[in-house]
PDB file of C-alpha atoms in Angstrom:
ATOM      1  CA  UNK A   1      45.380  -2.197 -27.884  1.00  0.00           C
ATOM      2  CA  UNK A   2      42.763  -4.061 -29.909  1.00  0.00           C
ATOM      3  CA  UNK A   3      39.519  -2.286 -30.718  1.00  0.00           C
ATOM      4  CA  UNK A   4      36.536  -4.519 -31.353  1.00  0.00           C
ATOM      5  CA  UNK A   5      33.140  -3.504 -32.694  1.00  0.00           C
ATOM      6  CA  UNK A   6      30.445  -3.216 -30.083  1.00  0.00           C
ATOM      7  CA  UNK A   7      28.556  -6.416 -29.535  1.00  0.00           C
ATOM      8  CA  UNK A   8      25.464  -7.062 -27.539  1.00  0.00           C
ATOM      9  CA  UNK A   9      27.543  -7.922 -24.472  1.00  0.00           C
ATOM     10  CA  UNK A  10      29.894  -4.908 -24.766  1.00  0.00           C
ATOM     11  CA  UNK A  11      27.332  -2.206 -25.541  1.00  0.00           C
ATOM     12  CA  UNK A  12      26.603   0.206 -22.772  1.00  0.00           C
ATOM     13  CA  UNK A  13      23.582  -0.818 -20.791  1.00  0.00           C
ATOM     14  CA  UNK A  14      20.756   1.676 -20.649  1.00  0.00           C
ATOM     15  CA  UNK A  15      20.390   3.666 -17.462  1.00  0.00           C
ATOM     16  CA  UNK A  16      19.257   1.375 -14.696  1.00  0.00           C
ATOM     17  CA  UNK A  17      15.867   2.188 -13.247  1.00  0.00           C
ATOM     18  CA  UNK A  18      15.259   1.395  -9.594  1.00  0.00           C
ATOM     19  CA  UNK A  19      11.971  -0.239  -8.659  1.00  0.00           C
ATOM     20  CA  UNK A  20      10.955  -1.354  -5.204  1.00  0.00           C
ATOM     21  CA  UNK A  21      10.180  -5.025  -4.676  1.00  0.00           C
ATOM     22  CA  UNK A  22       6.848  -3.962  -3.198  1.00  0.00           C
ATOM     23  CA  UNK A  23       5.786  -2.133  -6.359  1.00  0.00           C
ATOM     24  CA  UNK A  24       2.101  -2.243  -7.125  1.00  0.00           C
ATOM     25  CA  UNK A  25       0.650  -4.142 -10.053  1.00  0.00           C
ATOM     26  CA  UNK A  26       0.180  -0.982 -12.093  1.00  0.00           C
ATOM     27  CA  UNK A  27       3.874  -0.039 -12.012  1.00  0.00           C
ATOM     28  CA  UNK A  28       6.105  -0.734 -15.035  1.00  0.00           C
ATOM     29  CA  UNK A  29       6.743  -4.290 -16.164  1.00  0.00           C
ATOM     30  CA  UNK A  30      10.033  -5.891 -15.191  1.00  0.00           C
ATOM     31  CA  UNK A  31      12.700  -5.430 -17.877  1.00  0.00           C
ATOM     32  CA  UNK A  32      16.415  -6.279 -18.110  1.00  0.00           C
ATOM     33  CA  UNK A  33      17.374  -2.686 -17.205  1.00  0.00           C
ATOM     34  CA  UNK A  34      15.444  -2.822 -13.939  1.00  0.00           C
ATOM     35  CA  UNK A  35      17.055  -3.248 -10.544  1.00  0.00           C
ATOM     36  CA  UNK A  36      14.969  -4.157  -7.564  1.00  0.00           C
ATOM     37  CA  UNK A  37      15.322  -2.870  -4.030  1.00  0.00           C
ATOM     38  CA  UNK A  38      14.872  -5.962  -1.884  1.00  0.00           C
ATOM     39  CA  UNK A  39      13.926  -5.365   1.708  1.00  0.00           C
ATOM     40  CA  UNK A  40      16.615  -6.556   4.060  1.00  0.00           C
ATOM     41  CA  UNK A  41      14.482  -6.098   7.130  1.00  0.00           C
ATOM     42  CA  UNK A  42      12.711  -3.491   9.196  1.00  0.00           C
ATOM     43  CA  UNK A  43      14.326  -0.066   9.378  1.00  0.00           C
ATOM     44  CA  UNK A  44      16.046   0.594  12.672  1.00  0.00           C
ATOM     45  CA  UNK A  45      14.027   2.617  15.134  1.00  0.00           C
ATOM     46  CA  UNK A  46      10.954   2.555  12.896  1.00  0.00           C
ATOM     47  CA  UNK A  47       7.665   1.966  14.662  1.00  0.00           C
ATOM     48  CA  UNK A  48       4.580   1.423  12.498  1.00  0.00           C
ATOM     49  CA  UNK A  49       2.136   4.261  13.017  1.00  0.00           C
ATOM     50  CA  UNK A  50      -1.412   5.234  12.134  1.00  0.00           C
ATOM     51  CA  UNK A  51      -3.347   8.456  11.666  1.00  0.00           C
ATOM     52  CA  UNK A  52      -6.983   7.393  11.597  1.00  0.00           C
ATOM     53  CA  UNK A  53      -9.104   7.415   8.462  1.00  0.00           C
ATOM     54  CA  UNK A  54      -7.835   9.425   5.534  1.00  0.00           C
ATOM     55  CA  UNK A  55      -4.671   9.912   3.519  1.00  0.00           C
ATOM     56  CA  UNK A  56      -2.187  12.573   2.443  1.00  0.00           C
ATOM     57  CA  UNK A  57      -2.914  14.793   5.414  1.00  0.00           C
ATOM     58  CA  UNK A  58      -6.705  14.668   5.071  1.00  0.00           C
ATOM     59  CA  UNK A  59      -8.540  13.036   7.978  1.00  0.00           C
ATOM     60  CA  UNK A  60     -12.060  11.709   7.462  1.00  0.00           C
ATOM     61  CA  UNK A  61     -14.480  10.922  10.268  1.00  0.00           C
ATOM     62  CA  UNK A  62     -18.119   9.934  10.286  1.00  0.00           C
ATOM     63  CA  UNK A  63     -20.138  10.404  13.437  1.00  0.00           C
ATOM     64  CA  UNK A  64     -21.957   7.305  14.510  1.00  0.00           C
ATOM     65  CA  UNK A  65     -19.583   4.877  12.788  1.00  0.00           C
ATOM     66  CA  UNK A  66     -16.537   3.648  14.642  1.00  0.00           C
ATOM     67  CA  UNK A  67     -14.375   2.825  11.616  1.00  0.00           C
ATOM     68  CA  UNK A  68     -11.194   4.397  12.975  1.00  0.00           C
ATOM     69  CA  UNK A  69      -9.834   1.152  14.526  1.00  0.00           C
ATOM     70  CA  UNK A  70     -10.017  -0.462  11.050  1.00  0.00           C
ATOM     71  CA  UNK A  71      -8.242   2.526   9.485  1.00  0.00           C
ATOM     72  CA  UNK A  72      -5.529   2.438  12.153  1.00  0.00           C
ATOM     73  CA  UNK A  73      -5.005  -1.303  11.655  1.00  0.00           C
ATOM     74  CA  UNK A  74      -4.734  -0.703   7.884  1.00  0.00           C
ATOM     75  CA  UNK A  75      -2.194   2.116   8.379  1.00  0.00           C
ATOM     76  CA  UNK A  76      -0.086  -0.091  10.641  1.00  0.00           C
ATOM     77  CA  UNK A  77      -0.217  -2.930   8.102  1.00  0.00           C
ATOM     78  CA  UNK A  78       1.017  -0.610   5.313  1.00  0.00           C
ATOM     79  CA  UNK A  79       3.699   0.771   7.653  1.00  0.00           C
ATOM     80  CA  UNK A  80       5.061  -2.668   8.631  1.00  0.00           C
ATOM     81  CA  UNK A  81       8.079  -3.763   6.594  1.00  0.00           C
ATOM     82  CA  UNK A  82       7.367  -6.618   4.205  1.00  0.00           C
ATOM     83  CA  UNK A  83       3.577  -6.344   4.337  1.00  0.00           C
ATOM     84  CA  UNK A  84       1.536  -7.515   1.383  1.00  0.00           C
ATOM     85  CA  UNK A  85      -0.657  -4.686   0.086  1.00  0.00           C
ATOM     86  CA  UNK A  86      -3.426  -6.989  -1.153  1.00  0.00           C
ATOM     87  CA  UNK A  87      -3.580  -8.687   2.258  1.00  0.00           C
ATOM     88  CA  UNK A  88      -3.628  -5.329   4.089  1.00  0.00           C
ATOM     89  CA  UNK A  89      -6.486  -4.144   1.864  1.00  0.00           C
ATOM     90  CA  UNK A  90      -8.462  -7.395   2.239  1.00  0.00           C
ATOM     91  CA  UNK A  91      -8.116  -7.276   6.037  1.00  0.00           C
ATOM     92  CA  UNK A  92      -9.221  -3.617   5.966  1.00  0.00           C
ATOM     93  CA  UNK A  93     -12.333  -4.462   3.920  1.00  0.00           C
ATOM     94  CA  UNK A  94     -13.227  -7.321   6.304  1.00  0.00           C
ATOM     95  CA  UNK A  95     -12.767  -5.105   9.357  1.00  0.00           C
ATOM     96  CA  UNK A  96     -15.018  -2.390   7.889  1.00  0.00           C
ATOM     97  CA  UNK A  97     -17.660  -4.976   6.973  1.00  0.00           C
ATOM     98  CA  UNK A  98     -17.660  -6.389  10.526  1.00  0.00           C
ATOM     99  CA  UNK A  99     -17.884  -2.895  12.051  1.00  0.00           C
ATOM    100  CA  UNK A 100     -20.915  -2.058   9.893  1.00  0.00           C
ATOM    101  CA  UNK A 101     -22.636  -5.401  10.518  1.00  0.00           C
ATOM    102  CA  UNK A 102     -22.443  -4.720  14.255  1.00  0.00           C
ATOM    103  CA  UNK A 103     -24.723  -1.683  13.822  1.00  0.00           C
ATOM    104  CA  UNK A 104     -28.525  -1.910  13.897  1.00  0.00           C
ATOM    105  CA  UNK A 105     -30.212  -1.683  10.505  1.00  0.00           C
ATOM    106  CA  UNK A 106     -32.277   1.480  10.167  1.00  0.00           C
ATOM    107  CA  UNK A 107     -35.650   1.417   8.445  1.00  0.00           C
ATOM    108  CA  UNK A 108     -35.397   2.428   4.790  1.00  0.00           C
ATOM    109  CA  UNK A 109     -31.635   1.929   4.725  1.00  0.00           C
ATOM    110  CA  UNK A 110     -30.962   5.464   6.026  1.00  0.00           C
ATOM    111  CA  UNK A 111     -28.344   5.592   8.750  1.00  0.00           C
ATOM    112  CA  UNK A 112     -27.172   2.588  10.681  1.00  0.00           C
ATOM    113  CA  UNK A 113     -25.847  -0.431   8.863  1.00  0.00           C
ATOM    114  CA  UNK A 114     -26.866   0.677   5.357  1.00  0.00           C
ATOM    115  CA  UNK A 115     -25.153   4.054   5.528  1.00  0.00           C
ATOM    116  CA  UNK A 116     -22.092   2.565   7.219  1.00  0.00           C
ATOM    117  CA  UNK A 117     -21.787  -0.046   4.467  1.00  0.00           C
ATOM    118  CA  UNK A 118     -21.900   2.726   1.865  1.00  0.00           C
ATOM    119  CA  UNK A 119     -19.093   4.598   3.619  1.00  0.00           C
ATOM    120  CA  UNK A 120     -17.096   1.371   4.006  1.00  0.00           C
ATOM    121  CA  UNK A 121     -17.467   0.584   0.300  1.00  0.00           C
ATOM    122  CA  UNK A 122     -16.251   4.100  -0.516  1.00  0.00           C
ATOM    123  CA  UNK A 123     -13.188   3.614   1.710  1.00  0.00           C
ATOM    124  CA  UNK A 124     -12.394   0.247   0.108  1.00  0.00           C
ATOM    125  CA  UNK A 125     -12.746   1.665  -3.424  1.00  0.00           C
ATOM    126  CA  UNK A 126     -10.594   4.695  -2.590  1.00  0.00           C
ATOM    127  CA  UNK A 127      -7.923   2.413  -1.139  1.00  0.00           C
ATOM    128  CA  UNK A 128      -7.897   0.215  -4.242  1.00  0.00           C
ATOM    129  CA  UNK A 129      -7.671   3.222  -6.560  1.00  0.00           C
ATOM    130  CA  UNK A 130      -5.199   5.394  -4.692  1.00  0.00           C
ATOM    131  CA  UNK A 131      -3.465   3.163  -2.148  1.00  0.00           C
ATOM    132  CA  UNK A 132      -0.397   2.295  -4.224  1.00  0.00           C
ATOM    133  CA  UNK A 133       1.596   5.464  -3.529  1.00  0.00           C
ATOM    134  CA  UNK A 134       0.859   5.513   0.235  1.00  0.00           C
ATOM    135  CA  UNK A 135       1.774   1.815   0.444  1.00  0.00           C
ATOM    136  CA  UNK A 136       5.120   2.328  -1.323  1.00  0.00           C
ATOM    137  CA  UNK A 137       5.837   5.426   0.773  1.00  0.00           C
ATOM    138  CA  UNK A 138       5.101   3.527   3.995  1.00  0.00           C
ATOM    139  CA  UNK A 139       7.227   0.543   2.943  1.00  0.00           C
ATOM    140  CA  UNK A 140      10.091   2.887   2.037  1.00  0.00           C
ATOM    141  CA  UNK A 141      10.011   4.321   5.568  1.00  0.00           C
ATOM    142  CA  UNK A 142       9.546   0.941   7.223  1.00  0.00           C
ATOM    143  CA  UNK A 143      12.236  -1.108   5.462  1.00  0.00           C
ATOM    144  CA  UNK A 144      15.988  -1.100   5.044  1.00  0.00           C
ATOM    145  CA  UNK A 145      16.726  -2.187   1.486  1.00  0.00           C
ATOM    146  CA  UNK A 146      19.487  -3.699  -0.599  1.00  0.00           C
ATOM    147  CA  UNK A 147      19.529  -3.785  -4.401  1.00  0.00           C
ATOM    148  CA  UNK A 148      19.848  -6.639  -6.841  1.00  0.00           C
ATOM    149  CA  UNK A 149      19.361  -7.243 -10.555  1.00  0.00           C
ATOM    150  CA  UNK A 150      16.310  -9.168 -11.628  1.00  0.00           C
TER     151      UNK A 150
END
């Protein structure tokens, strides 16, 4: 038996970290020790679902504003295998904007379109700031995955 000194190619590789292909921009940079879970297709028996406006078990509703269809569409987008988070969020923002523009504008900006737009902007900001984890969780449920090295 011949023993050779460790070289770059024979050294033990560091522990492999698993990262989903659908990771969000803020997740760790791709490195040689990273494996990627590549979606192979929709999970069997998975049906995209929605739960209205809100996240992590908290439901939000605002009387007078019918924003729930936009929230449901956004939930279904996140919960559909292979969806693009940025596209889901952009479609959500457009839907909210259209829903608010359909309302009459109240004098002084109180109620109506002005108040709805404020709520919509809050929803969009909250989604941008905290939507990464729900998106990854939904994609994990929605997709069957295989792994590959980058």
